[in-house]
Coordinates of C-alpha atoms in Angstrom, one line a residue:
X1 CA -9.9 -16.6 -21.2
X2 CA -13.1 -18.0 -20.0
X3 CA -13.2 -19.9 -16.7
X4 CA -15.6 -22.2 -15.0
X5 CA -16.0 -23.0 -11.5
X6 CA -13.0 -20.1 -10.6
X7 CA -14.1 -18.0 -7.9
X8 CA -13.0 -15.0 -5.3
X9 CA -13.0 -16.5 -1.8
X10 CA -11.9 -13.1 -0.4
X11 CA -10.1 -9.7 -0.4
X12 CA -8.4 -7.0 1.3
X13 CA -6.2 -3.9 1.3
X14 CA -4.0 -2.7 3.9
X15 CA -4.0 1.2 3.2
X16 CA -1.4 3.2 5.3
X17 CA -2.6 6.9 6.7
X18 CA -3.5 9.1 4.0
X19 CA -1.6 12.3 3.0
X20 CA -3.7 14.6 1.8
X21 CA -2.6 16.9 -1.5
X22 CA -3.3 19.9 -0.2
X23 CA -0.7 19.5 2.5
X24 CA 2.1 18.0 -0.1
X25 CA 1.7 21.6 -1.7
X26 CA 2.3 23.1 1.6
X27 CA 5.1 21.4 2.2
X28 CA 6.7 22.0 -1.3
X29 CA 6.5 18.8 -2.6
X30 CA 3.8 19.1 -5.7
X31 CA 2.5 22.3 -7.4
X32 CA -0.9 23.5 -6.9
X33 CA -1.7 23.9 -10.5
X34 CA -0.7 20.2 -10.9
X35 CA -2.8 18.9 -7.3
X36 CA -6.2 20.9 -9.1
X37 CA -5.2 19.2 -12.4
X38 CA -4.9 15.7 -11.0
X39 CA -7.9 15.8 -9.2
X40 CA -6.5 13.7 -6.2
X41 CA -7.3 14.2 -2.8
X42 CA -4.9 12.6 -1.0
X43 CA -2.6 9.1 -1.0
X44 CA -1.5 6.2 1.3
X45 CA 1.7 7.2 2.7
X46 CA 3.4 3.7 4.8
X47 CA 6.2 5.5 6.2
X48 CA 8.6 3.4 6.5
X49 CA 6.5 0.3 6.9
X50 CA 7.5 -2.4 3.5
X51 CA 6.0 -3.4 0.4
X52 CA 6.5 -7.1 2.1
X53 CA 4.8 -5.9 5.3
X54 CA 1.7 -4.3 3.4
X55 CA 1.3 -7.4 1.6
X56 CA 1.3 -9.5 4.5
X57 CA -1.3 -7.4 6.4
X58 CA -3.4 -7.6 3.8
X59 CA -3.0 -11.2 3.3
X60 CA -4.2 -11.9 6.4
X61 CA -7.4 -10.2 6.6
X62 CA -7.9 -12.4 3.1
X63 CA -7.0 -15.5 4.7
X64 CA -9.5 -14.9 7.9
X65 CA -12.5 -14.0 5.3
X66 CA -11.7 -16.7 3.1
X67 CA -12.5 -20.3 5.2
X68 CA -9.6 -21.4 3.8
X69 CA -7.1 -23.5 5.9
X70 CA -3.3 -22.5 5.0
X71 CA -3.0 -26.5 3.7
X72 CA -5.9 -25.5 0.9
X73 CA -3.0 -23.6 -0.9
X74 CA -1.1 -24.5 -4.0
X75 CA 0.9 -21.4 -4.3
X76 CA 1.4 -17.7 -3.8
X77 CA 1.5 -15.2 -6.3
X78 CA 3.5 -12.1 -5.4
X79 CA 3.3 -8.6 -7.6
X80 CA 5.1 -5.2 -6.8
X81 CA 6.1 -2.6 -9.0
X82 CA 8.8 -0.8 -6.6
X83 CA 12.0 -1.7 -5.2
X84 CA 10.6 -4.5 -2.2
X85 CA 14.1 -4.8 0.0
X86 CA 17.4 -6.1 -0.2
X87 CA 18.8 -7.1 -4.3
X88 CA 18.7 -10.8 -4.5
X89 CA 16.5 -11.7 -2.0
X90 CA 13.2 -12.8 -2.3
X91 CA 9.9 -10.7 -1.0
X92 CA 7.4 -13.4 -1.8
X93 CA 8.9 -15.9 0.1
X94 CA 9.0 -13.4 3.0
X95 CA 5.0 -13.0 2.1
X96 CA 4.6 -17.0 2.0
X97 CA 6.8 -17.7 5.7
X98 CA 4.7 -14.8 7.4
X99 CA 0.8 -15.7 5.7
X100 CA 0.8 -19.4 4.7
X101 CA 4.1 -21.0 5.8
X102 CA 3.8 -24.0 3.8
X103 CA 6.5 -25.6 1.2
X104 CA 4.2 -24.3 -1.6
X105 CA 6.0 -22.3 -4.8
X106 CA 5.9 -18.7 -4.1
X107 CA 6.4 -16.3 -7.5
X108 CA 7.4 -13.1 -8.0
X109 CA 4.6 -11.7 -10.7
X110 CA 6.6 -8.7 -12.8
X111 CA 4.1 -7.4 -14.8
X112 CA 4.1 -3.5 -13.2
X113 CA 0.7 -2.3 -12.0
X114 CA -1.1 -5.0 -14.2
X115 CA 0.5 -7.7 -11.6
X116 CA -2.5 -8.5 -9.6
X117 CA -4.8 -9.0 -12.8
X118 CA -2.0 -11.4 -14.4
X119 CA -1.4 -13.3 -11.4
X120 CA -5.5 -13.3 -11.3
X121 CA -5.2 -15.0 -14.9
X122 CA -2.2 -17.5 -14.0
X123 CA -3.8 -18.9 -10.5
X124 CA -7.5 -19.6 -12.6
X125 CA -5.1 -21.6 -15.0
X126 CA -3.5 -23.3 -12.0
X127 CA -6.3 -24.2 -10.5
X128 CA -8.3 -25.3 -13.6
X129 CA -5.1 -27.6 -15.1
X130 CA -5.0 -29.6 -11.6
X131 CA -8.7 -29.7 -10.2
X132 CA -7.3 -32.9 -7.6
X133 CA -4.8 -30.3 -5.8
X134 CA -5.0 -27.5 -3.7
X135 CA -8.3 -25.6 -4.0
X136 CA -6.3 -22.3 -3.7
X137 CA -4.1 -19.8 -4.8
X138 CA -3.0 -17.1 -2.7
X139 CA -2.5 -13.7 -4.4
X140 CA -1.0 -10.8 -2.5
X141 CA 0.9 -7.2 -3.8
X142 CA 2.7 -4.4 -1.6
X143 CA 4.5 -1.0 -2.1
X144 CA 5.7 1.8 -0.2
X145 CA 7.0 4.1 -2.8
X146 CA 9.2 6.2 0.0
X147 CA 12.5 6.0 -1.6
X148 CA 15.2 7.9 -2.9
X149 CA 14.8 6.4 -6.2
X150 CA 10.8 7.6 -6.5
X151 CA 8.9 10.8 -6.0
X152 CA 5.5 10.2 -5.4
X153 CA 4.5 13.7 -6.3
X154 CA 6.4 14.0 -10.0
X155 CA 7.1 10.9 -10.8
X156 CA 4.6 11.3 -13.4
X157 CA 1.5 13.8 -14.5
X158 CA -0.6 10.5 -15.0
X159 CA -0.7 9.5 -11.6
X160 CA 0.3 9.8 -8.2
X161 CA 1.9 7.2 -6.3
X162 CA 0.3 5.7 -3.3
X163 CA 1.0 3.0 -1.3
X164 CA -0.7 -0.4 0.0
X165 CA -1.1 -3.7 0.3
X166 CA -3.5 -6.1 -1.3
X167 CA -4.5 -9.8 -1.5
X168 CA -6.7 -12.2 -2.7
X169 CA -7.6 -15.8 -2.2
X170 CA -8.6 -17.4 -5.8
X171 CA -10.6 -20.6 -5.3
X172 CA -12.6 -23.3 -6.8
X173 CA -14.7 -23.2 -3.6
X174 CA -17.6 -20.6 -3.7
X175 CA -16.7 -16.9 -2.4
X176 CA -18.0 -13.7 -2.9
X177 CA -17.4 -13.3 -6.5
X178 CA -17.2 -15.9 -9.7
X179 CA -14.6 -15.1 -11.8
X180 CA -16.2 -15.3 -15.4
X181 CA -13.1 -14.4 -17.8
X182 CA -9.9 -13.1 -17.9
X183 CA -7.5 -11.9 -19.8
X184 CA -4.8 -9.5 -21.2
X185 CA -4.2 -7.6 -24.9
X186 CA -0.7 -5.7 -25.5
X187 CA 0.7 -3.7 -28.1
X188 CA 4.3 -4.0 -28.2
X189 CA 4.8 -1.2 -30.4
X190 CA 4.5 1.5 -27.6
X191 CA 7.1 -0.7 -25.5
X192 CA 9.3 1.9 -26.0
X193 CA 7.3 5.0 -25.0
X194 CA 8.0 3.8 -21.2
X195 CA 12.0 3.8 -22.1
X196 CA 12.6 7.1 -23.5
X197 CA 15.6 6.9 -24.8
X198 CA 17.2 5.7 -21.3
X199 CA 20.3 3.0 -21.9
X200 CA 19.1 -0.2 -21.1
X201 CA 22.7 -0.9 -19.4
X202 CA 23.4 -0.4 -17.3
X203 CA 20.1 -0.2 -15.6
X204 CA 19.1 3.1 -14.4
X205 CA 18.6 2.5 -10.7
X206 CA 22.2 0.8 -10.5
X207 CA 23.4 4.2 -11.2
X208 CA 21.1 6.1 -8.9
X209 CA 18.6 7.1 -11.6
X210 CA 15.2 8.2 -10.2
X211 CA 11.7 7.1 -11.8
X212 CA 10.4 9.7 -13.8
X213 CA 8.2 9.0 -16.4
X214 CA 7.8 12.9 -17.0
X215 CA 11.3 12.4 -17.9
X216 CA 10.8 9.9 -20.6
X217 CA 7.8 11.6 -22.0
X218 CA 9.9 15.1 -22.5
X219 CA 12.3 13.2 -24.4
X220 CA 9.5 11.7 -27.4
X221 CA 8.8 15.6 -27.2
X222 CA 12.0 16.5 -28.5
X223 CA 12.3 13.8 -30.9
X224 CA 9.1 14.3 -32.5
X225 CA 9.9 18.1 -32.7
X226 CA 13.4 17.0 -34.6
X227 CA 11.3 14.7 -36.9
X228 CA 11.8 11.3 -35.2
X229 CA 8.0 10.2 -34.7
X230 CA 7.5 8.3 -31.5
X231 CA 6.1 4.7 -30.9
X232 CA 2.7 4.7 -32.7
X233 CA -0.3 3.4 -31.6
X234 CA -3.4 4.2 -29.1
X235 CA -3.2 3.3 -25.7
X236 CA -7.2 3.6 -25.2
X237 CA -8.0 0.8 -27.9
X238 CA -5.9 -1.6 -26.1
X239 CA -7.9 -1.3 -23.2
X240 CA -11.2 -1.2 -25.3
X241 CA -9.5 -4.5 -27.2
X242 CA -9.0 -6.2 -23.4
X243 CA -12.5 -5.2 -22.1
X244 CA -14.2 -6.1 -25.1
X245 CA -12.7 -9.4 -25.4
X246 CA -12.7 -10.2 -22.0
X247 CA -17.2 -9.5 -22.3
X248 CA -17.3 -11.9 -25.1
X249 CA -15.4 -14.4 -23.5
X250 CA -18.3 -13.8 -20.2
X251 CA -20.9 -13.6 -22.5
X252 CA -21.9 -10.4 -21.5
X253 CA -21.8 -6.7 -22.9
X254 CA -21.2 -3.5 -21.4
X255 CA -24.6 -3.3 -20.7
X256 CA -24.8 -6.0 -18.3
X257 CA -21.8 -4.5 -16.3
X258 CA -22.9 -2.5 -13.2
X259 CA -19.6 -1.3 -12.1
X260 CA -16.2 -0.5 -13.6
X261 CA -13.1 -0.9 -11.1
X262 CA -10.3 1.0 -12.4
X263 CA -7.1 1.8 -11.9
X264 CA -5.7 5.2 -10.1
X265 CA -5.1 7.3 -12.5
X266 CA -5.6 11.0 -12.1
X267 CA -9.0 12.6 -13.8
X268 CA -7.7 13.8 -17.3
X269 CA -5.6 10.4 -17.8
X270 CA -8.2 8.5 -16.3
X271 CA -11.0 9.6 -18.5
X272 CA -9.0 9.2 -22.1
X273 CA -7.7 6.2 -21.0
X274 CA -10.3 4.1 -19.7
X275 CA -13.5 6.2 -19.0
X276 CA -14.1 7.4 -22.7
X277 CA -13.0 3.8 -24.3
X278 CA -15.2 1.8 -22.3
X279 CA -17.8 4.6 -22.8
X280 CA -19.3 5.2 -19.0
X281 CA -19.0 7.9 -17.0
X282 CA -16.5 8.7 -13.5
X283 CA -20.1 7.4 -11.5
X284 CA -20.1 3.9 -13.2
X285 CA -16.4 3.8 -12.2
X286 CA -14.5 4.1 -8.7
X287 CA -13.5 7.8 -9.2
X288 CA -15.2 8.6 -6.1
X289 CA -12.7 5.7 -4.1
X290 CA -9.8 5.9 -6.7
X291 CA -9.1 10.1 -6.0
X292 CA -8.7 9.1 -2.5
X293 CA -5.8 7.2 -2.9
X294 CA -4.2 7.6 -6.4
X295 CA -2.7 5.2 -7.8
X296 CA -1.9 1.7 -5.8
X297 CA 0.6 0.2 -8.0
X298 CA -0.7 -3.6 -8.5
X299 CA -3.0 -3.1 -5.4
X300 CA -5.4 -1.2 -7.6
X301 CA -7.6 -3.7 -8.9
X302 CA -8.1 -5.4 -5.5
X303 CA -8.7 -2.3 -4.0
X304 CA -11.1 -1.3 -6.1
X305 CA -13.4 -4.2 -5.5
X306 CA -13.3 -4.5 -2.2
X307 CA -14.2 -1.1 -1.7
X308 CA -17.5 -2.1 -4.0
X309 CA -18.0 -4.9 -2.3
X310 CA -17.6 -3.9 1.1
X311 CA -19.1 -0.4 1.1
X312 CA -22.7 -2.0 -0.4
X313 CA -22.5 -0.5 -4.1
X314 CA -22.7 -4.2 -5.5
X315 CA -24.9 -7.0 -4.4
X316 CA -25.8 -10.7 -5.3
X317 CA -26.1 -11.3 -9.8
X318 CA -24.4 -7.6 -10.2
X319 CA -21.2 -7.9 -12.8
X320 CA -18.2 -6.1 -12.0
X321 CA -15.2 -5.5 -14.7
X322 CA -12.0 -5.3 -13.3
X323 CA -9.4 -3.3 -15.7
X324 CA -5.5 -2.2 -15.2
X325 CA -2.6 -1.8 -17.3
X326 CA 1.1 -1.5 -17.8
X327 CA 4.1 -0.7 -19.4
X328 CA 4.3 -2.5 -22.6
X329 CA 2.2 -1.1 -23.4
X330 CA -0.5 -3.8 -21.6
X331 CA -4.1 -3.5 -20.8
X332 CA -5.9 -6.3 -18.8
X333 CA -9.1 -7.5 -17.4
X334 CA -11.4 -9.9 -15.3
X335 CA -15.2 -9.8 -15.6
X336 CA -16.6 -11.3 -12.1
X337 CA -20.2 -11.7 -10.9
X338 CA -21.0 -10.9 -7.3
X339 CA -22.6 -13.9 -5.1
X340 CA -22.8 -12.9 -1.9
X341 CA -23.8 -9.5 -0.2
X342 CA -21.4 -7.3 1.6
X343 CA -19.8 -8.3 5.2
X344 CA -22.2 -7.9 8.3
X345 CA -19.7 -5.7 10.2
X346 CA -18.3 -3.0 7.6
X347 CA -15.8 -2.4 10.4
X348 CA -14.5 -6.0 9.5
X349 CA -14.0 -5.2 6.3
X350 CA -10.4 -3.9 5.9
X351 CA -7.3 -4.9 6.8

């Protein structure tokens, strides 16, 4: 979708203390042949802090960097991909009543580490279908993966688990960025690569199953060695499919993008999944950033730029694609161009 007049009037990530690998094989929770595999360095680890609570903090820092006044705000968009608190109750009103406070819709975005990006997608539309409201939207994620029902550590060999919080004020007044297009590309096909055979009632986690996506892979393993072939399809030319798409609709190629924010993934995944179809290299991306704190749930795109944006790697005219996924299987992205230069106090910079 191409937008005009859609901008980034700030973000920021709330990232907990990290946890370095090395010391989650020393304590027996991941194998050494699977930390050197991965490529990670370390993760966000909140303790016992909430998904809620990481969102908020983040929020904030978004809101004081934005000049926006919490009246500017049609609505609040709210992503997550793990458990938030109590069933039935509602995290992104919890987000609204501590951030904006206002009678404005808050929404619950369940699109699983592609949350932010949709969200993205749905506030531009927002925004452009009623240009005498609000100027704002307010986006925020959060996740603190410390439960019984997740091991950060196995959970998958795709990825490690990290947690965080993340927001982002989307805005027809003039930011940092200009969002230039946005926009998603699934293949239903592979929906059930992510299901693995698992009942869909009752739900697993109402019985106490645990994520584990290593789980669901072992079972296509079997099946395909009995003879039942798997969902078909290629993950890596959905996300070419998005990315491309997403250029055309900016008017741009991959030439004219200077940096590549993806998601978390560790360095084998990370490379066949989105390094090799977009054709650059782990400098042209946020490998240096990304093996730092895995993988952020829907914070990840956020993240990403900020810590571009922040750090000094982009300045004023440079275009930045912004590309995540999900189960689905889902690949999205945004294509923004960077109009203003980093913050004067890098210290200022994160939540």
């Amino acid at each position: 979708m191409k937008t005009e007049g859609i901008h980034l009037a700030a973000v920021a990530t709330h990232l907990p203390p990290l946890h370095p690998t090395r010391r989650a094989v020393a304590e027996g929770r991941y194998d050494e042949q699977d930390r050197q595999d991965s490529g990670i360095e370390s993760v966000p680890d909140a303790g016992d802090t909430t998904g809620p609570d990481l969102a908020v903090r983040a929020a904030r820092t978004a809101l004081a960097r934005s000049g926006h006044h919490s009246s500017d705000f049609a609505a609040l968009l709210h992503s997550s991909v793990h458990f938030q608190g109590p069933d039935g109750w509602s995290a992104q009103h919890y987000v609204l009543r501590h951030t904006l406070d206002r009678p404005v819709t808050a929404v619950e975005v369940r699109q699983g580490c592609l949350g932010m990006l949709s969200a993205l997608e749905m506030a531009a539309c927002r925004l452009t279908a009623d240009p005498d409201g609000p100027p704002a939207v307010l986006l925020t994620a959060g996740d603190n993966f410390n439960t019984p029902l997740a091991d950060r550590w196995r959970a998958s060999k795709l990825f490690l688990l990290g947690d965080a919080g993340a927001a982002a004020v989307v805005s027809r007044h003039p930011g940092f960025a200009r969002l230039l297009a946005v926009g998603s590309v699934s293949t239903p096909s592979m929906e059930e690569l992510h299901r693995g055979g698992e009942p869909l009632f009752p739900p697993g986690p109402t019985l106490g199953r645990t994520l584990n996506l290593e789980e669901r892979r072992e079972y296509w393993r079997r099946e395909w060695a009995r003879g039942v072939p798997p969902p078909m399809g290629n993950f890596a030319d959905t996300v070419a499919a998005a990315a491309h798409r997403t250029l055309n609709e900016a008017g741009l190629t991959m030439a004219d993008i200077t940096r590549v924010c993806h998601i978390g993934f560790s360095e084998l995944p990370l490379q066949a999944s989105f390094l090799d179809p977009l054709d650059i290299d782990a400098e042209r991306g946020i490998w240096e950033f990304t093996r730092t704190t895995g993988h952020l749930g829907a914070a990840d795109p956020v993240a990403g730029l900020e810590h571009l944006w922040t750090s000094g790697q982009t300045r004023p005219g440079d275009h930045v694609m912004v590309i995540g996924a999900s189960p689905g299987m889902e690949a999205g992205c945004a294509v923004v161009e960077i109009t203003a230069p980093r913050p004067a106090h890098e210290e200022d910079a994160r939540a």
